[in-house]
Amino acid sequence: MREPLSNTGDAEQDSTIFLPIIKLRETHMRAIAIALAFLAGMISTSLAQTSPAQTSATQSWPTQPMRLVVNFPPGGTADLLARLIAQPLGETFGQPVVIENKGGANGNIGGEMVARSAPDGYTLLVSSGSMVAINPHLYASMSFDPAKDLVPVASVARVPFYLVVRTENPAKDFEAFVADLKANPGKRNFGSPGIGSSPHLAAEMLKKMTGTDAQHVPYRGAAPALNDLLGAQLDFLFDPGIAIEHVKAGRLRALAIGSPQRAPQLPDVPTLEELGLAGFDTDAFFGVYAPAGTPRDVIMRLNAEINRALATAALKERIMAIGNLPAPMSPAEFGDRARDDSRRFGAIIRERGIIGSN
């Protein structure tokens, strides 16, 4: 065991031993201090060079009318949601918010239009999640990459899909509906907003899980498909909520909902999972996207204002009235949901051999 220091000689010897270590530590500390000072200087210089312009741009934005491009025709869920958020955004920003419908190719035409727009916060896209989560699996090639050329801004609504038929349809419940499909393989038809749209995939899941078949009739939006169901041109469809008023008026019958839980708008309508289709979930999230490169401050300001509007009783009530549920999220959360949906729906598309059509 080492003896305690007891004389000057031992003390001098220990000092000699530890002095290099002490000096080495001092040298390291000085190096760290210099590095930190240099880093602080770099940050200060960077902020001095970039912050004034960025702050000025953010504070002055918006100084002109804003455009919400809807990549589906008028009357559908995306269009209705765009009009619902346009009013509070216009009031908050003190600028007109113009709606422009640019449908076609399951949302790709309007999506590309926004992706190619200037990333200045004045041209935004209101779309279902299908354009980002589904279309890349549908088309062998696309003229733009939704995951790279667009960035999520804000989720607006969670959209469940209701399985609806006309009231004169002899199938009074889901069991009778499936029995009719089995008795008439390939003779019944259903509509959707387009090939690979969420309602289309919901019907494909239904066919697979019930062992039935029916003919798909794609449209350029949910509203035209609903009109043909009402006009007896279609036998059934999965509706994103715009048919609820017709259900309540007695013109249509909702047999089930393709959501994990019942909808408060139609609490007596069972989920497909309750009816024996385990894990059936085709809910979609509709929201706002911006061209890649849009300043983050602008995106975060838009997100905050949209979420603030979604928290108001008036907007909640209007979104619920069209069969949807307000779904405020951060941009990151909205992006994560799109990636999850991409994995889930991509598997269905590959399994069913679905190919998109322009």
GROMACS .gro file of C-alpha atoms in nm:
model
  358
    1MET     CA    1   0.000   0.000   0.000
    2ARG     CA    2   0.127   0.346  -0.090
    3GLU     CA    3   0.242   0.546   0.215
    4PRO     CA    4   0.085   0.887   0.274
    5LEU     CA    5   0.292   1.188   0.165
    6SER     CA    6   0.513   1.264   0.458
    7ASN     CA    7   0.800   1.476   0.334
    8THR     CA    8   0.891   1.737   0.082
    9GLY     CA    9   1.079   1.494  -0.139
   10ASP     CA   10   0.775   1.273  -0.184
   11ALA     CA   11   0.559   1.578  -0.256
   12GLU     CA   12   0.801   1.705  -0.518
   13GLN     CA   13   0.814   1.360  -0.675
   14ASP     CA   14   0.432   1.338  -0.700
   15SER     CA   15   0.414   1.691  -0.838
   16THR     CA   16   0.662   1.590  -1.103
   17ILE     CA   17   0.448   1.288  -1.189
   18PHE     CA   18   0.112   1.474  -1.216
   19LEU     CA   19   0.231   1.803  -1.363
   20PRO     CA   20   0.224   1.677  -1.729
   21ILE     CA   21  -0.126   1.542  -1.676
   22ILE     CA   22  -0.244   1.873  -1.533
   23LYS     CA   23  -0.084   2.065  -1.819
   24LEU     CA   24  -0.239   1.824  -2.071
   25ARG     CA   25  -0.582   1.881  -1.920
   26GLU     CA   26  -0.531   2.257  -1.927
   27THR     CA   27  -0.430   2.234  -2.293
   28HIS     CA   28  -0.744   2.034  -2.375
   29MET     CA   29  -0.964   2.279  -2.188
   30ARG     CA   30  -0.812   2.574  -2.376
   31ALA     CA   31  -0.864   2.392  -2.707
   32ILE     CA   32  -1.227   2.325  -2.621
   33ALA     CA   33  -1.279   2.686  -2.516
   34ILE     CA   34  -1.128   2.811  -2.842
   35ALA     CA   35  -1.344   2.571  -3.045
   36LEU     CA   36  -1.659   2.680  -2.864
   37ALA     CA   37  -1.574   3.044  -2.915
   38PHE     CA   38  -1.513   2.980  -3.285
   39LEU     CA   39  -1.843   2.792  -3.317
   40ALA     CA   40  -2.030   3.070  -3.142
   41GLY     CA   41  -1.873   3.319  -3.377
   42MET     CA   42  -1.976   3.113  -3.679
   43ILE     CA   43  -2.335   3.085  -3.554
   44SER     CA   44  -2.351   3.458  -3.481
   45THR     CA   45  -2.214   3.539  -3.826
   46SER     CA   46  -2.458   3.299  -3.991
   47LEU     CA   47  -2.750   3.444  -3.804
   48ALA     CA   48  -2.640   3.794  -3.887
   49GLN     CA   49  -2.618   3.702  -4.254
   50THR     CA   50  -2.946   3.504  -4.287
   51SER     CA   51  -3.187   3.599  -4.012
   52PRO     CA   52  -3.283   3.951  -4.125
   53ALA     CA   53  -3.392   3.837  -4.471
   54GLN     CA   54  -3.570   3.529  -4.341
   55THR     CA   55  -3.739   3.723  -4.065
   56SER     CA   56  -3.842   3.994  -4.305
   57ALA     CA   57  -3.989   3.742  -4.550
   58THR     CA   58  -4.180   3.561  -4.278
   59GLN     CA   59  -4.312   3.876  -4.117
   60SER     CA   60  -4.430   4.023  -4.447
   61TRP     CA   61  -4.583   3.699  -4.579
   62PRO     CA   62  -4.849   3.690  -4.713
   63THR     CA   63  -4.867   4.011  -4.914
   64GLN     CA   64  -5.081   3.878  -5.200
   65PRO     CA   65  -5.371   3.635  -5.258
   66MET     CA   66  -5.312   3.270  -5.177
   67ARG     CA   67  -5.420   2.981  -5.396
   68LEU     CA   68  -5.544   2.644  -5.271
   69VAL     CA   69  -5.525   2.393  -5.555
   70VAL     CA   70  -5.759   2.096  -5.513
   71ASN     CA   71  -5.651   1.797  -5.719
   72PHE     CA   72  -6.006   1.661  -5.749
   73PRO     CA   73  -6.326   1.803  -5.901
   74PRO     CA   74  -6.569   2.034  -5.716
   75GLY     CA   75  -6.807   1.873  -5.469
   76GLY     CA   76  -6.573   1.604  -5.336
   77THR     CA   77  -6.422   1.581  -4.989
   78ALA     CA   78  -6.094   1.755  -5.079
   79ASP     CA   79  -6.287   2.041  -5.237
   80LEU     CA   80  -6.523   2.080  -4.940
   81LEU     CA   81  -6.236   2.074  -4.689
   82ALA     CA   82  -6.041   2.330  -4.893
   83ARG     CA   83  -6.338   2.566  -4.886
   84LEU     CA   84  -6.386   2.514  -4.514
   85ILE     CA   85  -6.030   2.615  -4.426
   86ALA     CA   86  -6.007   2.891  -4.689
   87GLN     CA   87  -6.238   3.121  -4.495
   88PRO     CA   88  -6.050   3.125  -4.160
   89LEU     CA   89  -5.714   3.144  -4.339
   90GLY     CA   90  -5.832   3.445  -4.539
   91GLU     CA   91  -5.955   3.615  -4.225
   92THR     CA   92  -5.633   3.544  -4.035
   93PHE     CA   93  -5.392   3.651  -4.309
   94GLY     CA   94  -5.600   3.937  -4.447
   95GLN     CA   95  -5.563   3.806  -4.803
   96PRO     CA   96  -5.807   3.638  -5.044
   97VAL     CA   97  -5.772   3.259  -5.057
   98VAL     CA   98  -5.872   3.130  -5.400
   99ILE     CA   99  -5.981   2.770  -5.467
  100GLU     CA  100  -5.872   2.615  -5.796
  101ASN     CA  101  -5.981   2.264  -5.892
  102LYS     CA  102  -5.736   2.067  -6.103
  103GLY     CA  103  -5.856   1.706  -6.111
  104GLY     CA  104  -5.738   1.404  -6.305
  105ALA     CA  105  -5.501   1.106  -6.287
  106ASN     CA  106  -5.603   1.029  -5.927
  107GLY     CA  107  -5.479   1.369  -5.815
  108ASN     CA  108  -5.149   1.371  -6.004
  109ILE     CA  109  -5.234   1.661  -6.235
  110GLY     CA  110  -5.307   1.904  -5.954
  111GLY     CA  111  -5.026   1.763  -5.745
  112GLU     CA  112  -4.768   1.824  -6.015
  113MET     CA  113  -4.902   2.173  -6.074
  114VAL     CA  114  -4.830   2.265  -5.712
  115ALA     CA  115  -4.499   2.077  -5.703
  116ARG     CA  116  -4.380   2.290  -5.997
  117SER     CA  117  -4.499   2.616  -5.841
  118ALA     CA  118  -4.273   2.869  -5.672
  119PRO     CA  119  -4.202   2.761  -5.311
  120ASP     CA  120  -4.319   3.091  -5.165
  121GLY     CA  121  -4.625   2.986  -4.966
  122TYR     CA  122  -4.875   3.135  -5.211
  123THR     CA  123  -4.965   2.812  -5.394
  124LEU     CA  124  -5.068   2.517  -5.178
  125LEU     CA  125  -5.228   2.181  -5.242
  126VAL     CA  126  -5.532   2.035  -5.066
  127SER     CA  127  -5.541   1.662  -5.130
  128SER     CA  128  -5.627   1.323  -5.000
  129GLY     CA  129  -5.332   1.123  -4.876
  130SER     CA  130  -5.362   0.896  -5.179
  131MET     CA  131  -5.146   1.116  -5.400
  132VAL     CA  132  -4.849   1.080  -5.164
  133ALA     CA  133  -4.914   0.737  -5.010
  134ILE     CA  134  -5.077   0.548  -5.298
  135ASN     CA  135  -4.996   0.695  -5.640
  136PRO     CA  136  -4.623   0.609  -5.634
  137HIS     CA  137  -4.728   0.243  -5.606
  138LEU     CA  138  -4.981   0.273  -5.889
  139TYR     CA  139  -4.779   0.434  -6.166
  140ALA     CA  140  -4.468   0.285  -6.322
  141SER     CA  141  -4.342   0.638  -6.371
  142MET     CA  142  -4.457   0.980  -6.256
  143SER     CA  143  -4.351   1.320  -6.383
  144PHE     CA  144  -4.283   1.429  -6.026
  145ASP     CA  145  -4.204   1.264  -5.693
  146PRO     CA  146  -4.470   1.353  -5.433
  147ALA     CA  147  -4.243   1.250  -5.146
  148LYS     CA  148  -3.962   1.481  -5.261
  149ASP     CA  149  -4.135   1.759  -5.453
  150LEU     CA  150  -4.404   1.829  -5.193
  151VAL     CA  151  -4.381   1.879  -4.817
  152PRO     CA  152  -4.660   1.821  -4.561
  153VAL     CA  153  -4.801   2.136  -4.405
  154ALA     CA  154  -5.105   2.031  -4.203
  155SER     CA  155  -5.356   1.750  -4.171
  156VAL     CA  156  -5.713   1.875  -4.189
  157ALA     CA  157  -5.943   1.576  -4.150
  158ARG     CA  158  -5.955   1.205  -4.091
  159VAL     CA  159  -6.187   1.065  -4.356
  160PRO     CA  160  -6.363   0.733  -4.298
  161PHE     CA  161  -6.535   0.552  -4.584
  162TYR     CA  162  -6.897   0.444  -4.562
  163LEU     CA  163  -7.027   0.145  -4.757
  164VAL     CA  164  -7.352   0.277  -4.908
  165VAL     CA  165  -7.626   0.144  -5.137
  166ARG     CA  166  -7.956   0.289  -5.258
  167THR     CA  167  -8.248   0.237  -5.023
  168GLU     CA  168  -8.432   0.031  -5.286
  169ASN     CA  169  -8.145  -0.219  -5.286
  170PRO     CA  170  -8.289  -0.547  -5.150
  171ALA     CA  171  -7.986  -0.590  -4.921
  172LYS     CA  172  -8.103  -0.443  -4.591
  173ASP     CA  173  -7.783  -0.524  -4.403
  174PHE     CA  174  -7.422  -0.622  -4.465
  175GLU     CA  175  -7.487  -0.995  -4.446
  176ALA     CA  176  -7.752  -0.974  -4.718
  177PHE     CA  177  -7.525  -0.748  -4.924
  178VAL     CA  178  -7.242  -1.004  -4.922
  179ALA     CA  179  -7.484  -1.285  -4.999
  180ASP     CA  180  -7.604  -1.094  -5.306
  181LEU     CA  181  -7.246  -1.038  -5.427
  182LYS     CA  182  -7.170  -1.409  -5.388
  183ALA     CA  183  -7.486  -1.504  -5.575
  184ASN     CA  184  -7.398  -1.266  -5.859
  185PRO     CA  185  -7.019  -1.281  -5.907
  186GLY     CA  186  -6.895  -0.997  -6.128
  187LYS     CA  187  -7.249  -0.874  -6.202
  188ARG     CA  188  -7.261  -0.588  -5.950
  189ASN     CA  189  -7.057  -0.271  -5.990
  190PHE     CA  190  -6.913  -0.004  -5.767
  191GLY     CA  191  -6.772   0.342  -5.825
  192SER     CA  192  -6.473   0.528  -5.685
  193PRO     CA  193  -6.297   0.863  -5.732
  194GLY     CA  194  -6.035   0.687  -5.946
  195ILE     CA  195  -5.816   0.382  -5.990
  196GLY     CA  196  -5.616   0.329  -5.673
  197SER     CA  197  -5.808   0.587  -5.472
  198SER     CA  198  -5.878   0.501  -5.108
  199PRO     CA  199  -6.244   0.409  -5.180
  200HIS     CA  200  -6.127   0.182  -5.462
  201LEU     CA  201  -5.880   0.008  -5.233
  202ALA     CA  202  -6.150  -0.024  -4.966
  203ALA     CA  203  -6.370  -0.212  -5.214
  204GLU     CA  204  -6.077  -0.431  -5.318
  205MET     CA  205  -6.015  -0.518  -4.954
  206LEU     CA  206  -6.384  -0.597  -4.913
  207LYS     CA  207  -6.381  -0.829  -5.216
  208LYS     CA  208  -6.072  -1.009  -5.093
  209MET     CA  209  -6.193  -1.055  -4.737
  210THR     CA  210  -6.543  -1.172  -4.837
  211GLY     CA  211  -6.444  -1.382  -5.138
  212THR     CA  212  -6.666  -1.182  -5.372
  213ASP     CA  213  -6.629  -1.001  -5.702
  214ALA     CA  214  -6.774  -0.681  -5.853
  215GLN     CA  215  -6.686  -0.453  -6.142
  216HIS     CA  216  -6.498  -0.129  -6.072
  217VAL     CA  217  -6.611   0.191  -6.242
  218PRO     CA  218  -6.355   0.471  -6.185
  219TYR     CA  219  -6.458   0.839  -6.191
  220ARG     CA  220  -6.270   1.167  -6.172
  221GLY     CA  221  -6.385   1.235  -5.818
  222ALA     CA  222  -6.618   1.119  -5.540
  223ALA     CA  223  -6.903   1.353  -5.632
  224PRO     CA  224  -6.958   1.216  -5.986
  225ALA     CA  225  -6.954   0.861  -5.850
  226LEU     CA  226  -7.211   0.952  -5.585
  227ASN     CA  227  -7.434   1.110  -5.848
  228ASP     CA  228  -7.435   0.788  -6.049
  229LEU     CA  229  -7.514   0.582  -5.741
  230LEU     CA  230  -7.812   0.807  -5.675
  231GLY     CA  231  -7.906   0.772  -6.043
  232ALA     CA  232  -7.901   0.390  -6.022
  233GLN     CA  233  -7.597   0.358  -6.250
  234LEU     CA  234  -7.396   0.196  -5.968
  235ASP     CA  235  -7.480  -0.071  -5.711
  236PHE     CA  236  -7.260   0.045  -5.424
  237LEU     CA  237  -6.954   0.247  -5.328
  238PHE     CA  238  -6.735   0.349  -5.038
  239ASP     CA  239  -6.817   0.714  -4.975
  240PRO     CA  240  -6.588   0.967  -4.798
  241GLY     CA  241  -6.877   1.133  -4.615
  242ILE     CA  242  -7.049   1.345  -4.877
  243ALA     CA  243  -7.332   1.087  -4.893
  244ILE     CA  244  -7.431   1.130  -4.529
  245GLU     CA  245  -7.699   1.387  -4.607
  246HIS     CA  246  -7.854   1.139  -4.851
  247VAL     CA  247  -7.838   0.864  -4.587
  248LYS     CA  248  -8.015   1.085  -4.336
  249ALA     CA  249  -8.270   1.185  -4.600
  250GLY     CA  250  -8.348   0.821  -4.673
  251ARG     CA  251  -8.217   0.811  -5.030
  252LEU     CA  252  -7.919   0.591  -4.944
  253ARG     CA  253  -7.847   0.324  -4.684
  254ALA     CA  254  -7.516   0.296  -4.500
  255LEU     CA  255  -7.439  -0.070  -4.438
  256ALA     CA  256  -7.099  -0.032  -4.266
  257ILE     CA  257  -6.800   0.191  -4.213
  258GLY     CA  258  -6.443   0.094  -4.306
  259SER     CA  259  -6.292   0.257  -3.997
  260PRO     CA  260  -6.156   0.109  -3.673
  261GLN     CA  261  -6.438   0.281  -3.482
  262ARG     CA  262  -6.795   0.391  -3.545
  263ALA     CA  263  -6.854   0.744  -3.665
  264PRO     CA  264  -7.031   0.990  -3.435
  265GLN     CA  265  -7.229   1.114  -3.737
  266LEU     CA  266  -7.385   0.768  -3.789
  267PRO     CA  267  -7.340   0.588  -3.456
  268ASP     CA  268  -7.575   0.304  -3.548
  269VAL     CA  269  -7.368   0.201  -3.850
  270PRO     CA  270  -7.132  -0.084  -3.753
  271THR     CA  271  -6.767  -0.110  -3.850
  272LEU     CA  272  -6.662  -0.381  -4.092
  273GLU     CA  273  -6.442  -0.521  -3.819
  274GLU     CA  274  -6.751  -0.566  -3.601
  275LEU     CA  275  -6.911  -0.748  -3.894
  276GLY     CA  276  -6.627  -1.001  -3.912
  277LEU     CA  277  -6.361  -0.837  -4.130
  278ALA     CA  278  -6.076  -0.824  -3.880
  279GLY     CA  279  -5.835  -0.532  -3.913
  280PHE     CA  280  -6.036  -0.353  -4.184
  281ASP     CA  281  -5.914   0.009  -4.182
  282THR     CA  282  -5.910   0.232  -4.489
  283ASP     CA  283  -5.930   0.575  -4.324
  284ALA     CA  284  -5.757   0.851  -4.520
  285PHE     CA  285  -5.610   1.178  -4.402
  286PHE     CA  286  -5.675   1.486  -4.614
  287GLY     CA  287  -5.454   1.787  -4.572
  288VAL     CA  288  -5.239   2.066  -4.708
  289TYR     CA  289  -4.906   2.034  -4.890
  290ALA     CA  290  -4.658   2.292  -5.021
  291PRO     CA  291  -4.386   2.284  -5.287
  292ALA     CA  292  -4.053   2.157  -5.157
  293GLY     CA  293  -3.831   2.447  -5.062
  294THR     CA  294  -4.108   2.654  -4.905
  295PRO     CA  295  -3.957   2.839  -4.605
  296ARG     CA  296  -4.004   2.642  -4.287
  297ASP     CA  297  -4.126   2.952  -4.102
  298VAL     CA  298  -4.408   2.985  -4.353
  299ILE     CA  299  -4.497   2.617  -4.321
  300MET     CA  300  -4.503   2.634  -3.942
  301ARG     CA  301  -4.716   2.948  -3.948
  302LEU     CA  302  -4.964   2.782  -4.184
  303ASN     CA  303  -4.970   2.473  -3.965
  304ALA     CA  304  -5.037   2.678  -3.652
  305GLU     CA  305  -5.320   2.874  -3.813
  306ILE     CA  306  -5.485   2.566  -3.964
  307ASN     CA  307  -5.466   2.382  -3.631
  308ARG     CA  308  -5.605   2.688  -3.454
  309ALA     CA  309  -5.899   2.694  -3.696
  310LEU     CA  310  -5.958   2.320  -3.650
  311ALA     CA  311  -5.990   2.376  -3.276
  312THR     CA  312  -6.285   2.614  -3.317
  313ALA     CA  313  -6.633   2.479  -3.256
  314ALA     CA  314  -6.763   2.622  -3.583
  315LEU     CA  315  -6.511   2.444  -3.806
  316LYS     CA  316  -6.532   2.121  -3.608
  317GLU     CA  317  -6.908   2.118  -3.661
  318ARG     CA  318  -6.880   2.181  -4.035
  319ILE     CA  319  -6.619   1.909  -4.083
  320MET     CA  320  -6.830   1.664  -3.884
  321ALA     CA  321  -7.131   1.755  -4.097
  322ILE     CA  322  -6.964   1.608  -4.407
  323GLY     CA  323  -6.881   1.284  -4.228
  324ASN     CA  324  -6.520   1.360  -4.138
  325LEU     CA  325  -6.327   1.417  -3.816
  326PRO     CA  326  -6.089   1.709  -3.751
  327ALA     CA  327  -5.733   1.574  -3.736
  328PRO     CA  328  -5.479   1.844  -3.639
  329MET     CA  329  -5.115   1.734  -3.658
  330SER     CA  330  -4.769   1.880  -3.685
  331PRO     CA  331  -4.604   1.862  -4.030
  332ALA     CA  332  -4.382   1.579  -3.904
  333GLU     CA  333  -4.677   1.378  -3.773
  334PHE     CA  334  -4.864   1.429  -4.100
  335GLY     CA  335  -4.561   1.304  -4.293
  336ASP     CA  336  -4.527   0.999  -4.067
  337ARG     CA  337  -4.891   0.906  -4.126
  338ALA     CA  338  -4.841   0.928  -4.503
  339ARG     CA  339  -4.545   0.689  -4.481
  340ASP     CA  340  -4.746   0.442  -4.273
  341ASP     CA  341  -5.033   0.456  -4.524
  342SER     CA  342  -4.786   0.406  -4.809
  343ARG     CA  343  -4.666   0.079  -4.659
  344ARG     CA  344  -5.020  -0.044  -4.586
  345PHE     CA  345  -5.187   0.049  -4.915
  346GLY     CA  346  -4.881  -0.040  -5.122
  347ALA     CA  347  -4.919  -0.400  -5.010
  348ILE     CA  348  -5.284  -0.406  -5.124
  349ILE     CA  349  -5.198  -0.257  -5.463
  350ARG     CA  350  -4.925  -0.513  -5.528
  351GLU     CA  351  -5.136  -0.803  -5.411
  352ARG     CA  352  -5.439  -0.706  -5.624
  353GLY     CA  353  -5.229  -0.610  -5.927
  354ILE     CA  354  -5.378  -0.261  -5.952
  355ILE     CA  355  -5.223  -0.034  -6.216
  356GLY     CA  356  -5.295   0.337  -6.242
  357SER     CA  357  -5.435   0.504  -6.549
  358ASN     CA  358  -5.383   0.862  -6.661
   0.00000   0.00000   0.00000
